[in-house]
Coordinates of C-alpha atoms and ligand atoms in Angstrom, one line a residue:
M17 CA -0.1 -0.1 -0.1
L18 CA 2.7 2.3 1.1
A19 CA 4.8 1.7 -2.2
A20 CA 1.9 2.2 -4.2
L21 CA 1.1 5.6 -2.7
L22 CA 4.7 6.9 -3.2
L23 CA 4.7 5.9 -6.6
A24 CA 1.3 7.3 -7.3
A25 CA 2.4 10.9 -6.1
A26 CA 5.9 10.6 -7.3
P27 CA 5.5 8.7 -10.5
L28 CA 8.4 6.5 -11.6
Q29 CA 8.6 8.1 -15.1
A30 CA 9.8 11.4 -13.4
A31 CA 12.5 9.5 -11.7
Q32 CA 13.5 7.6 -14.8
T33 CA 13.8 10.7 -17.0
L34 CA 16.0 12.5 -14.4
P35 CA 19.8 12.9 -15.5
P36 CA 22.2 10.4 -14.2
P37 CA 23.5 10.7 -10.7
E38 CA 26.1 13.1 -10.2
K39 CA 29.6 12.2 -9.3
A40 CA 30.5 11.2 -6.0
P41 CA 31.8 13.8 -3.6
P42 CA 35.6 14.5 -4.0
V43 CA 36.3 12.9 -0.7
A44 CA 35.4 9.5 -2.4
N45 CA 37.9 9.9 -4.8
P46 CA 40.6 12.3 -3.7
A47 CA 42.6 13.8 -6.5
P48 CA 46.2 12.0 -6.6
A49 CA 48.0 15.1 -5.5
S50 CA 46.0 15.5 -2.2
P51 CA 47.5 13.9 1.0
P52 CA 46.0 10.5 1.4
A53 CA 42.7 10.9 3.2
A54 CA 41.5 8.7 5.8
P55 CA 39.5 6.0 4.0
A56 CA 36.3 7.1 6.1
A57 CA 36.2 10.7 6.5
A58 CA 33.3 12.9 6.2
P59 CA 32.6 14.5 2.8
R60 CA 34.0 18.0 2.5
T61 CA 31.9 19.3 0.1
P62 CA 28.6 21.0 1.0
P63 CA 25.7 18.6 0.5
K64 CA 23.2 19.9 -2.2
L65 CA 20.1 19.1 0.0
I66 CA 19.6 19.0 3.5
V67 CA 16.7 16.8 4.5
A68 CA 15.4 17.0 8.0
V69 CA 12.9 14.7 9.4
S70 CA 10.7 14.9 12.4
V71 CA 8.9 11.6 13.6
D72 CA 6.4 12.9 16.0
Q73 CA 6.4 11.3 19.4
F74 CA 9.3 9.0 18.6
S75 CA 11.2 8.7 21.9
A76 CA 14.7 7.4 22.5
D77 CA 12.7 4.7 24.1
L78 CA 10.9 3.5 21.2
F79 CA 14.2 4.0 19.1
A80 CA 15.9 1.6 21.7
Q81 CA 13.2 -0.8 21.6
Y82 CA 12.9 -1.2 18.0
R83 CA 16.0 -0.2 16.5
R84 CA 17.3 -3.7 15.8
T85 CA 14.3 -4.6 13.9
F86 CA 14.8 -1.8 11.2
T87 CA 15.5 -2.8 7.7
G88 CA 14.4 0.2 5.9
G89 CA 15.1 3.8 5.8
L90 CA 15.7 3.9 9.7
A91 CA 18.3 1.1 9.2
R92 CA 20.3 3.4 6.8
L93 CA 20.2 6.2 9.4
L94 CA 21.6 3.6 12.0
A95 CA 24.7 3.4 9.8
G96 CA 25.4 7.1 10.2
A97 CA 26.1 9.4 13.2
V98 CA 23.8 8.2 16.0
F99 CA 23.0 10.0 18.8
P100 CA 20.5 8.0 20.9
A101 CA 20.5 10.2 23.8
G102 CA 19.2 13.7 22.3
Y103 CA 17.0 15.6 24.3
Q104 CA 14.3 18.1 24.0
G105 CA 15.7 19.4 27.3
H106 CA 12.7 22.0 28.1
A107 CA 9.8 21.1 30.3
A108 CA 6.7 21.6 28.1
T109 CA 7.3 18.6 25.6
E110 CA 4.6 19.3 23.3
T111 CA 4.6 19.1 19.5
C112 CA 4.9 22.8 18.7
P113 CA 7.7 23.7 21.0
G114 CA 9.4 20.5 20.2
H115 CA 9.3 21.4 16.4
S116 CA 10.3 24.9 17.0
T117 CA 13.6 23.8 18.4
I118 CA 14.5 21.4 15.7
L119 CA 15.4 23.7 12.9
T120 CA 16.0 26.9 14.6
G121 CA 18.7 26.0 17.2
Y122 CA 16.9 27.8 19.9
R123 CA 14.8 26.3 22.8
P124 CA 11.3 27.2 23.3
A125 CA 12.3 30.2 25.7
R126 CA 13.6 32.0 22.7
T127 CA 11.4 30.5 19.9
G128 CA 8.4 31.8 21.8
I129 CA 6.7 28.5 21.2
V130 CA 5.9 27.7 25.0
A131 CA 3.1 25.3 24.3
N132 CA 0.9 24.0 21.6
T133 CA -1.8 26.5 22.9
W134 CA -1.5 29.4 25.7
I135 CA -3.4 31.9 27.2
D136 CA -3.5 35.4 25.8
Q137 CA -5.8 37.4 27.9
G138 CA -5.9 40.2 25.5
A139 CA -7.0 37.9 22.6
A140 CA -10.5 39.0 21.2
R141 CA -12.3 35.7 22.1
A142 CA -14.1 34.3 25.0
D143 CA -11.8 31.4 25.9
K144 CA -8.5 33.4 25.6
Q145 CA -6.8 30.4 24.1
V146 CA -4.3 30.9 21.5
Y147 CA -2.8 28.1 19.2
C148 CA 0.9 28.2 18.4
A149 CA 0.5 28.1 14.5
E150 CA -2.3 30.7 14.2
D151 CA -3.0 34.2 13.5
E152 CA -5.6 35.0 16.1
S153 CA -6.1 38.4 14.4
A154 CA -7.7 36.8 11.3
P155 CA -11.4 37.2 11.1
G156 CA -13.0 33.9 12.3
S157 CA -9.8 32.2 13.7
T158 CA -10.5 30.3 16.9
H159 CA -7.6 28.3 18.9
E160 CA -9.4 25.0 17.5
N161 CA -10.5 26.2 14.1
Y162 CA -7.7 28.5 13.1
V163 CA -6.1 30.4 10.3
A164 CA -2.7 28.9 10.0
S165 CA 0.3 31.3 10.6
D166 CA 4.0 31.3 11.3
K167 CA 3.6 34.7 13.2
H168 CA 4.2 33.3 16.7
L169 CA 7.7 31.9 15.7
L170 CA 10.3 34.7 17.2
V171 CA 13.4 33.4 15.5
P172 CA 14.5 32.2 12.0
T173 CA 14.7 28.6 10.9
L174 CA 17.9 27.3 9.0
G175 CA 15.9 27.4 5.9
E176 CA 15.6 31.0 6.4
R177 CA 19.0 31.7 7.1
M178 CA 20.1 29.8 4.1
K179 CA 17.7 32.0 2.0
A180 CA 19.3 35.1 3.6
A181 CA 22.7 33.9 2.7
D182 CA 21.7 32.8 -0.9
P183 CA 18.2 33.9 -2.3
R184 CA 18.4 31.0 -4.6
T185 CA 17.7 28.5 -1.8
R186 CA 14.5 26.9 -2.1
V187 CA 12.7 26.0 1.4
V188 CA 10.3 23.4 1.4
S189 CA 8.3 21.7 4.3
V190 CA 5.6 19.0 4.5
A191 CA 4.0 17.6 7.3
G192 CA 1.1 15.6 8.7
K193 CA 0.4 18.4 11.2
D194 CA 0.5 22.3 10.4
R195 CA 2.4 23.0 13.4
A196 CA 5.1 20.8 12.2
A197 CA 5.4 22.1 8.9
I198 CA 5.3 25.6 9.9
M199 CA 7.5 25.4 12.7
M200 CA 10.3 23.6 10.8
G201 CA 9.7 25.5 7.6
G202 CA 9.7 29.1 9.1
H203 CA 8.5 32.5 7.9
K204 CA 10.0 32.3 4.1
V205 CA 8.9 29.1 2.5
D206 CA 8.6 28.2 -1.2
E207 CA 6.3 25.3 -0.5
L208 CA 4.4 24.2 2.6
W209 CA 1.9 21.8 2.9
W210 CA 0.3 19.8 5.5
W211 CA -2.6 17.3 6.3
N212 CA -5.4 19.2 7.9
G213 CA -7.5 16.1 8.8
K214 CA -9.2 15.6 5.7
A215 CA -6.9 16.8 2.9
I216 CA -3.3 18.2 2.1
V217 CA -3.3 22.0 2.3
S218 CA -1.3 25.1 2.5
Y219 CA -1.9 28.9 3.6
P220 CA -4.9 30.4 1.8
G221 CA -4.0 31.7 -1.6
R222 CA -1.2 29.6 -2.4
T223 CA -0.9 28.1 -6.0
T224 CA -1.2 24.2 -6.0
P225 CA 1.5 22.8 -8.0
P226 CA 0.7 19.9 -10.2
V227 CA 2.7 17.5 -8.2
V228 CA 0.8 18.5 -5.0
A229 CA -2.7 18.0 -6.9
R230 CA -1.4 14.7 -7.9
A231 CA -0.5 13.9 -4.1
Q232 CA -3.9 15.3 -3.0
K233 CA -5.7 13.1 -5.3
A234 CA -3.7 9.9 -4.5
V235 CA -4.3 10.4 -1.0
A236 CA -8.0 11.1 -1.4
D237 CA -8.3 8.0 -3.6
L238 CA -6.6 5.9 -0.8
L239 CA -8.9 7.3 2.1
A240 CA -11.7 6.5 0.1
Q241 CA -10.8 3.0 0.1
P242 CA -11.4 0.6 3.1
Q243 CA -8.1 -0.5 4.7
P244 CA -8.1 -4.4 5.6
A245 CA -5.8 -5.1 8.6
L246 CA -2.1 -5.0 8.0
D247 CA -0.2 -8.0 8.4
L248 CA 1.7 -8.6 11.9
P249 CA 5.5 -8.6 11.4
P250 CA 7.3 -11.3 13.5
Q251 CA 8.7 -8.5 15.8
C252 CA 5.2 -7.5 16.8
R253 CA 4.0 -10.9 18.1
A254 CA 5.7 -10.2 21.6
V255 CA 3.3 -7.2 22.0
D256 CA 0.2 -8.5 20.7
R257 CA -1.7 -8.6 23.7
E258 CA -5.0 -6.9 24.8
I259 CA -5.6 -4.3 27.4
R260 CA -8.9 -2.5 28.3
V261 CA -8.9 1.1 28.8
G262 CA -12.7 1.9 29.9
E263 CA -14.6 0.6 27.0
L264 CA -11.8 0.5 24.7
S265 CA -9.9 -2.7 23.5
L266 CA -6.2 -1.8 22.6
G267 CA -3.1 -3.5 22.0
R268 CA -4.0 -5.7 19.1
G269 CA -4.9 -3.5 16.6
R270 CA -3.9 -3.9 12.8
F271 CA -5.1 -0.4 11.4
E272 CA -8.4 -2.0 9.8
R273 CA -10.7 1.0 8.8
A274 CA -13.7 1.8 7.0
A275 CA -13.7 3.7 3.4
G276 CA -13.7 7.4 4.1
D277 CA -12.7 7.2 8.0
A278 CA -10.3 10.1 8.1
R279 CA -9.8 9.9 11.9
A280 CA -8.6 6.3 11.4
F281 CA -6.6 7.4 8.5
R282 CA -4.6 10.0 10.6
A283 CA -3.7 7.5 13.4
S284 CA -2.3 5.2 10.9
P285 CA 0.8 4.6 8.6
A286 CA -1.1 5.8 5.8
L287 CA -0.8 9.4 6.9
D288 CA 3.1 9.2 6.8
A289 CA 3.2 7.5 3.5
A290 CA 1.0 10.4 2.2
V291 CA 3.4 13.0 3.5
L292 CA 6.5 11.1 2.2
S293 CA 5.2 10.7 -1.0
L294 CA 4.3 14.3 -1.2
A295 CA 7.9 15.1 0.0
A296 CA 9.2 12.9 -2.7
G297 CA 7.1 14.3 -5.4
L298 CA 8.3 18.0 -4.4
V299 CA 12.0 16.7 -4.6
Q300 CA 11.5 15.4 -8.0
D301 CA 9.2 18.3 -9.3
M302 CA 11.3 21.2 -7.9
K303 CA 14.7 19.4 -8.7
L304 CA 15.6 20.0 -5.3
G305 CA 19.5 20.0 -4.7
R306 CA 20.1 20.3 -8.6
Q307 CA 21.1 23.9 -8.8
A308 CA 24.4 25.8 -7.4
Q309 CA 22.8 26.2 -4.1
T310 CA 22.0 24.0 -1.3
D311 CA 18.1 23.6 -0.9
M312 CA 16.2 22.6 2.2
L313 CA 13.5 20.1 3.0
S314 CA 11.9 19.3 6.0
V315 CA 9.3 16.6 6.6
G316 CA 7.1 15.9 9.5
V317 CA 5.7 12.6 9.8
S318 CA 3.0 12.7 12.4
A319 CA 1.4 9.3 12.6
T320 CA 3.6 8.1 15.3
D321 CA 2.1 10.6 17.6
Y322 CA -1.5 9.9 16.5
V323 CA -1.1 6.0 17.1
G324 CA 0.6 6.9 20.6
H325 CA -2.3 9.0 21.5
A326 CA -4.8 6.6 20.5
F327 CA -3.2 3.3 21.6
G328 CA -0.2 3.7 23.5
T329 CA 3.4 2.8 22.9
Q330 CA 3.5 -1.0 23.6
G331 CA 0.9 -2.8 21.4
T332 CA 0.8 -4.1 17.9
E333 CA -0.2 -0.9 16.7
M334 CA 2.8 1.2 17.5
C335 CA 4.9 -1.8 16.6
I336 CA 3.3 -2.0 12.9
Q337 CA 3.3 1.8 12.9
L338 CA 7.1 1.8 13.3
A339 CA 7.7 -1.1 10.9
Q340 CA 5.5 0.8 8.3
L341 CA 7.4 4.2 8.7
D342 CA 10.9 2.4 8.3
E343 CA 9.6 0.8 5.1
A344 CA 8.0 4.2 3.8
L345 CA 11.3 6.2 4.9
G346 CA 13.2 3.7 2.8
G347 CA 10.9 4.2 -0.2
F348 CA 11.3 8.0 0.3
L349 CA 15.1 7.5 0.4
D350 CA 15.1 5.5 -2.7
V351 CA 13.5 8.4 -4.5
L352 CA 16.1 10.8 -3.2
D353 CA 19.0 8.3 -4.3
A354 CA 17.6 8.2 -7.7
T355 CA 17.8 11.9 -8.3
G356 CA 21.7 11.4 -7.7
V357 CA 21.7 14.5 -5.4
D358 CA 24.1 14.7 -2.5
Y359 CA 21.8 15.1 0.4
Q360 CA 22.5 15.4 4.2
L361 CA 19.8 13.5 6.0
M362 CA 18.7 14.2 9.6
L363 CA 15.9 12.5 11.7
T364 CA 14.7 13.2 15.1
A365 CA 11.6 13.8 17.1
D366 CA 9.6 16.7 18.7
H367 CA 9.2 15.0 22.1
G368 CA 8.8 11.3 23.4
A369 CA 6.2 9.8 25.5
H370 CA 5.3 6.9 27.9
D371 CA 2.7 4.1 27.7
V372 CA -0.9 4.2 28.5
T373 CA -1.4 4.3 32.3
E374 CA -3.6 1.3 32.2
R375 CA -1.0 -1.1 30.8
Q376 CA 1.7 0.3 32.9
R377 CA -0.5 -0.4 36.0
Q378 CA -1.2 -3.9 34.8
R379 CA 2.5 -4.5 34.7
A380 CA 2.7 -3.1 38.2
M381 CA 4.8 -0.1 37.3
P382 CA 4.5 2.3 40.3
M383 CA 3.3 5.8 40.4
E384 CA 1.1 5.4 37.3
A385 CA -1.9 7.8 37.7
H386 CA -4.2 10.0 35.8
I387 CA -4.4 13.6 36.8
D388 CA -6.5 14.4 39.9
P389 CA -9.3 16.9 38.9
Q390 CA -8.5 18.8 41.9
V391 CA -4.9 19.7 40.4
Q392 CA -6.8 21.7 37.4
A393 CA -6.5 25.5 37.3
K394 CA -10.5 25.6 37.6
A395 CA -10.5 23.6 40.8
V396 CA -7.6 25.7 42.5
G397 CA -8.9 29.0 41.4
A398 CA -12.4 28.2 42.6
A399 CA -11.1 27.3 46.1
I400 CA -9.1 30.3 46.1
G401 CA -12.0 32.4 45.4
R402 CA -14.2 30.9 48.0
D403 CA -11.6 31.5 50.7
L404 CA -10.6 35.0 49.7
G405 CA -14.2 36.1 48.9
L406 CA -13.3 36.9 45.2
T407 CA -16.2 37.0 42.5
G408 CA -15.4 35.9 39.3
P409 CA -12.9 33.5 37.8
V410 CA -9.5 33.5 39.5
L411 CA -7.1 31.1 37.6
L412 CA -6.8 30.2 33.8
G413 CA -5.1 27.7 31.9
S414 CA -4.1 23.9 32.2
E415 CA -1.2 21.9 32.3
G416 CA 2.2 23.6 33.0
D417 CA 1.1 27.3 32.5
I418 CA -1.3 28.9 35.0
Y419 CA -2.3 32.5 34.4
L420 CA -4.1 34.9 37.0
D421 CA -7.4 36.3 35.5
R422 CA -6.8 39.7 34.2
T423 CA -9.9 41.1 35.9
L424 CA -8.5 40.4 39.5
P425 CA -7.9 43.6 41.1
A426 CA -4.1 44.7 41.1
A427 CA -4.3 44.7 45.0
Q428 CA -5.3 41.0 45.1
R429 CA -2.8 39.7 42.5
P430 CA 0.1 39.1 44.7
R431 CA -2.1 37.4 47.4
V432 CA -3.7 35.1 45.0
L433 CA -0.4 34.1 43.1
A434 CA 1.1 33.2 46.5
E435 CA -1.9 31.4 47.4
A436 CA -2.0 29.7 44.1
R437 CA 1.6 28.6 44.5
R438 CA 1.1 27.3 48.0
R439 CA -1.9 25.3 47.0
Y440 CA -0.4 23.7 44.0
A441 CA 3.0 22.9 45.9
A442 CA 1.1 21.1 48.6
Q443 CA -0.8 18.8 46.2
S444 CA 0.8 15.4 45.9
Q445 CA 0.7 15.0 42.1
V446 CA 2.6 18.4 41.8
A447 CA 6.7 18.2 41.8
L448 CA 7.0 22.1 41.2
A449 CA 5.2 25.3 41.6
M450 CA 7.1 28.4 40.8
T451 CA 6.1 31.7 39.8
G452 CA 6.7 33.0 36.4
A453 CA 9.1 35.6 38.0
E454 CA 11.0 33.0 39.8
V455 CA 11.2 30.9 36.6
A456 CA 12.7 34.1 34.7
A457 CA 15.3 34.6 37.2
V458 CA 16.7 31.1 36.8
P459 CA 19.8 31.3 34.5
M460 CA 19.4 29.3 31.2
P461 CA 21.0 25.9 31.7
T462 CA 24.2 25.2 30.2
T463 CA 25.2 21.9 31.5
P464 CA 24.2 18.5 29.9
P465 CA 20.3 18.3 29.7
E466 CA 20.0 15.2 31.8
T467 CA 21.5 17.3 34.8
W468 CA 19.1 19.8 34.6
T469 CA 17.0 20.8 37.7
L470 CA 13.2 20.8 37.0
A471 CA 13.5 24.7 37.4
E472 CA 16.0 24.8 34.7
R473 CA 13.7 22.6 32.4
A474 CA 10.9 25.1 33.2
R475 CA 13.3 28.0 32.3
A476 CA 14.0 26.5 28.7
S477 CA 10.3 26.6 28.3
Y478 CA 9.8 30.2 29.6
S479 CA 9.0 33.1 27.5
P480 CA 7.6 36.3 29.1
G481 CA 4.0 37.4 27.8
R482 CA 3.2 34.0 26.6
S483 CA 4.1 31.6 29.7
G484 CA 2.0 31.5 32.8
D485 CA 2.0 33.6 35.9
L486 CA 2.6 30.4 37.6
I487 CA 4.5 27.3 36.3
V488 CA 3.1 23.7 37.5
L489 CA 4.9 20.6 36.7
L490 CA 3.6 17.3 37.7
R491 CA 5.2 14.3 39.3
P492 CA 6.6 11.4 37.1
R493 CA 4.0 9.1 35.6
V494 CA 1.1 11.2 36.1
T495 CA -0.7 11.8 33.0
T496 CA -2.6 14.8 32.1
I497 CA -5.6 12.8 30.7
E498 CA -8.3 12.8 33.4
V499 CA -10.3 10.0 31.5
P500 CA -9.2 8.4 28.5
G501 CA -11.4 8.2 25.4
P502 CA -11.2 6.9 21.8
G503 CA -8.1 8.5 20.1
Y504 CA -6.7 9.7 23.3
V505 CA -5.6 7.3 26.0
E506 CA -1.9 8.5 26.4
T507 CA -0.1 11.8 26.1
H508 CA 3.4 13.5 26.9
G509 CA 4.2 17.1 27.7
S510 CA 5.9 16.5 30.8
P511 CA 9.5 17.5 32.1
W512 CA 10.5 13.9 32.6
D513 CA 13.0 12.1 30.4
Y514 CA 10.5 9.7 28.8
D515 CA 9.0 12.9 27.2
R516 CA 12.4 14.7 26.6
R517 CA 14.5 12.0 25.1
V518 CA 14.7 11.4 21.4
P519 CA 17.1 10.2 18.9
I520 CA 19.0 12.4 16.8
L521 CA 20.5 10.5 13.5
F522 CA 22.6 12.1 10.8
W523 CA 23.2 10.3 7.6
R524 CA 25.2 11.2 4.3
R525 CA 26.3 8.9 1.6
G526 CA 30.3 8.6 2.2
Q527 CA 29.8 9.7 5.8
P528 CA 31.5 7.1 8.3
G529 CA 29.2 5.8 11.0
F530 CA 29.5 6.2 14.8
E531 CA 27.7 6.4 18.0
Q532 CA 27.8 9.2 20.7
P533 CA 26.1 7.9 23.7
L534 CA 26.4 11.0 25.8
S535 CA 23.5 13.4 25.9
V536 CA 23.1 16.1 23.0
E537 CA 20.2 18.6 22.2
T538 CA 18.0 19.1 19.5
V539 CA 19.2 22.6 19.3
D540 CA 22.4 21.3 18.4
I541 CA 21.1 20.4 15.0
V542 CA 21.0 23.6 13.5
P543 CA 24.5 24.6 14.2
T544 CA 25.4 21.0 13.0
L545 CA 23.6 21.1 9.7
A546 CA 24.8 24.6 9.2
A547 CA 28.4 23.8 9.5
T548 CA 28.2 21.3 6.6
I549 CA 27.2 24.1 4.3
G550 CA 29.7 26.5 5.7
L551 CA 27.0 28.7 7.3
T552 CA 27.7 30.3 10.8
V553 CA 24.7 30.5 13.2
P554 CA 25.9 33.0 16.1
G555 CA 23.9 33.1 19.1
V556 CA 21.7 30.1 18.9
D557 CA 21.3 27.8 22.1
G558 CA 22.9 24.9 20.5
R559 CA 26.4 23.8 19.7
C560 CA 27.8 22.0 16.5
L561 CA 28.1 18.2 16.7
D562 CA 31.2 16.8 15.1
L563 CA 30.0 14.3 12.3
D564 CA 33.3 12.6 11.8
P565 CA 34.7 10.2 14.2
G566 CA 38.2 10.8 13.1
P567 CA 40.4 13.8 13.1
A568 CA 38.3 15.7 10.6
D569 CA 36.0 18.2 12.3
T570 CA 32.9 18.9 10.5
C571 CA 32.4 21.7 12.8
A572 CA 35.7 23.4 12.1
G573 CA 34.4 25.6 9.1
P574 CA 35.7 25.2 5.4
E575 CA 38.7 27.3 5.7
R576 CA 40.1 25.0 8.5
R577 CA 39.3 21.7 7.0
Ligands
ZN622 ZN1 1.4 14.3 20.6

């Protein structure tokens, strides 16, 4: 099914008519006059195309659990530079903040993307909730049914920097979610497309290139067909066990779905195949990497996240999803290979996750709990209002960021804030409660991310004006899901390592492989990729990772190589 979709959107004819592959990078065939190069040194010429892939919710734990089973695109990445202990170091491990770090080199404190949704009490809407990738000033936009926009992203992406250095650079971003495509693409994109739940779309008013129209039709046709159950790969037999979560039966699913069921389509490998086929088609159609400059392509494959939310991480559903993703990535890389372009590939994730509470409890894992409704802002705010004799709302927000209602009289605010902090800190499910001012005063961490205190993790997520007046972090293994339901039994967003740790993988033809077990950060990705094309990115939060295991230093800059 996946191969068929890939070929439908990126027709073989196109690949077959492309010019023959270019010559290998010089390092593979050193000129006789050059000093003898180490046989396995990193290529020294800039790659012609940078391809950054984000696998939504692909935790370091999933990577560790399944890496020995990969045979497709992920197996190829395992032969490159492997950083199994990558970190989205910040506290608010959600999709939008995570994607905002990957191709900017900045933590959410500086990207401004502090959460998927935050409270802006100045917003002209009743619920005051603002979505990270919307233009809330656009007529009719709501946080749930929004007008997509890049305006909340406060820093440039790598593609924008490349375009600034060389305006010929093409920047292309596609994803299964708008926030993934927008946060990785940035403000100056040549093509930006995402799956909106029903179709592949872009910003209003953008022209649809023929290759996108072909992909739209291929995906619509696929969605219109019923999907029989997928085969169970041998490695998935060990996790083929039912778990009951309320009325739901999970753990043995194989992505069978009725014709036209867009919700089931989204939480299935077919979504990733659709996005990868679109990306492959755009590479071919735009001839990315075939001009003098280096081009930039980012791809957000989102189905792993939808599968995790709907089924958890330890059933057949996630096992099949990762096997299918591995295969689809392999097909995508085959298309890239067929173009002959020298590309630098990077794959990581926006955040991790941990499994469904009910399955963990069944395995007697300690501390597994759903959030107590008494920890929610509404309950805490109501209790404070009662005790202090306040009328009207007191606290807004949910999860990490809690806001004092702006109608509270100025004289009351310090007392309410102190009272809220005290009450949160006294809750058994709460690990940290600090005022925004206290978090802002914490120096930005500079040590390896596994050593950060909770306050430092919160600091990396804190942006004044968007973050809460109070920052509340829950204890480990407490899920913010009060009551699980269809499509939503597991989530992430915590400051704990199961949500922070993600793999970071680099691969380029001719690049020798190695593994670095020590921790690195996703903000290191931009300086690392920028160095391969001789671009400097002063001031970012990350640092360049040397992609050569030998004496050559890919961070040293062209003049020092
Ligand atoms: Zn998610």
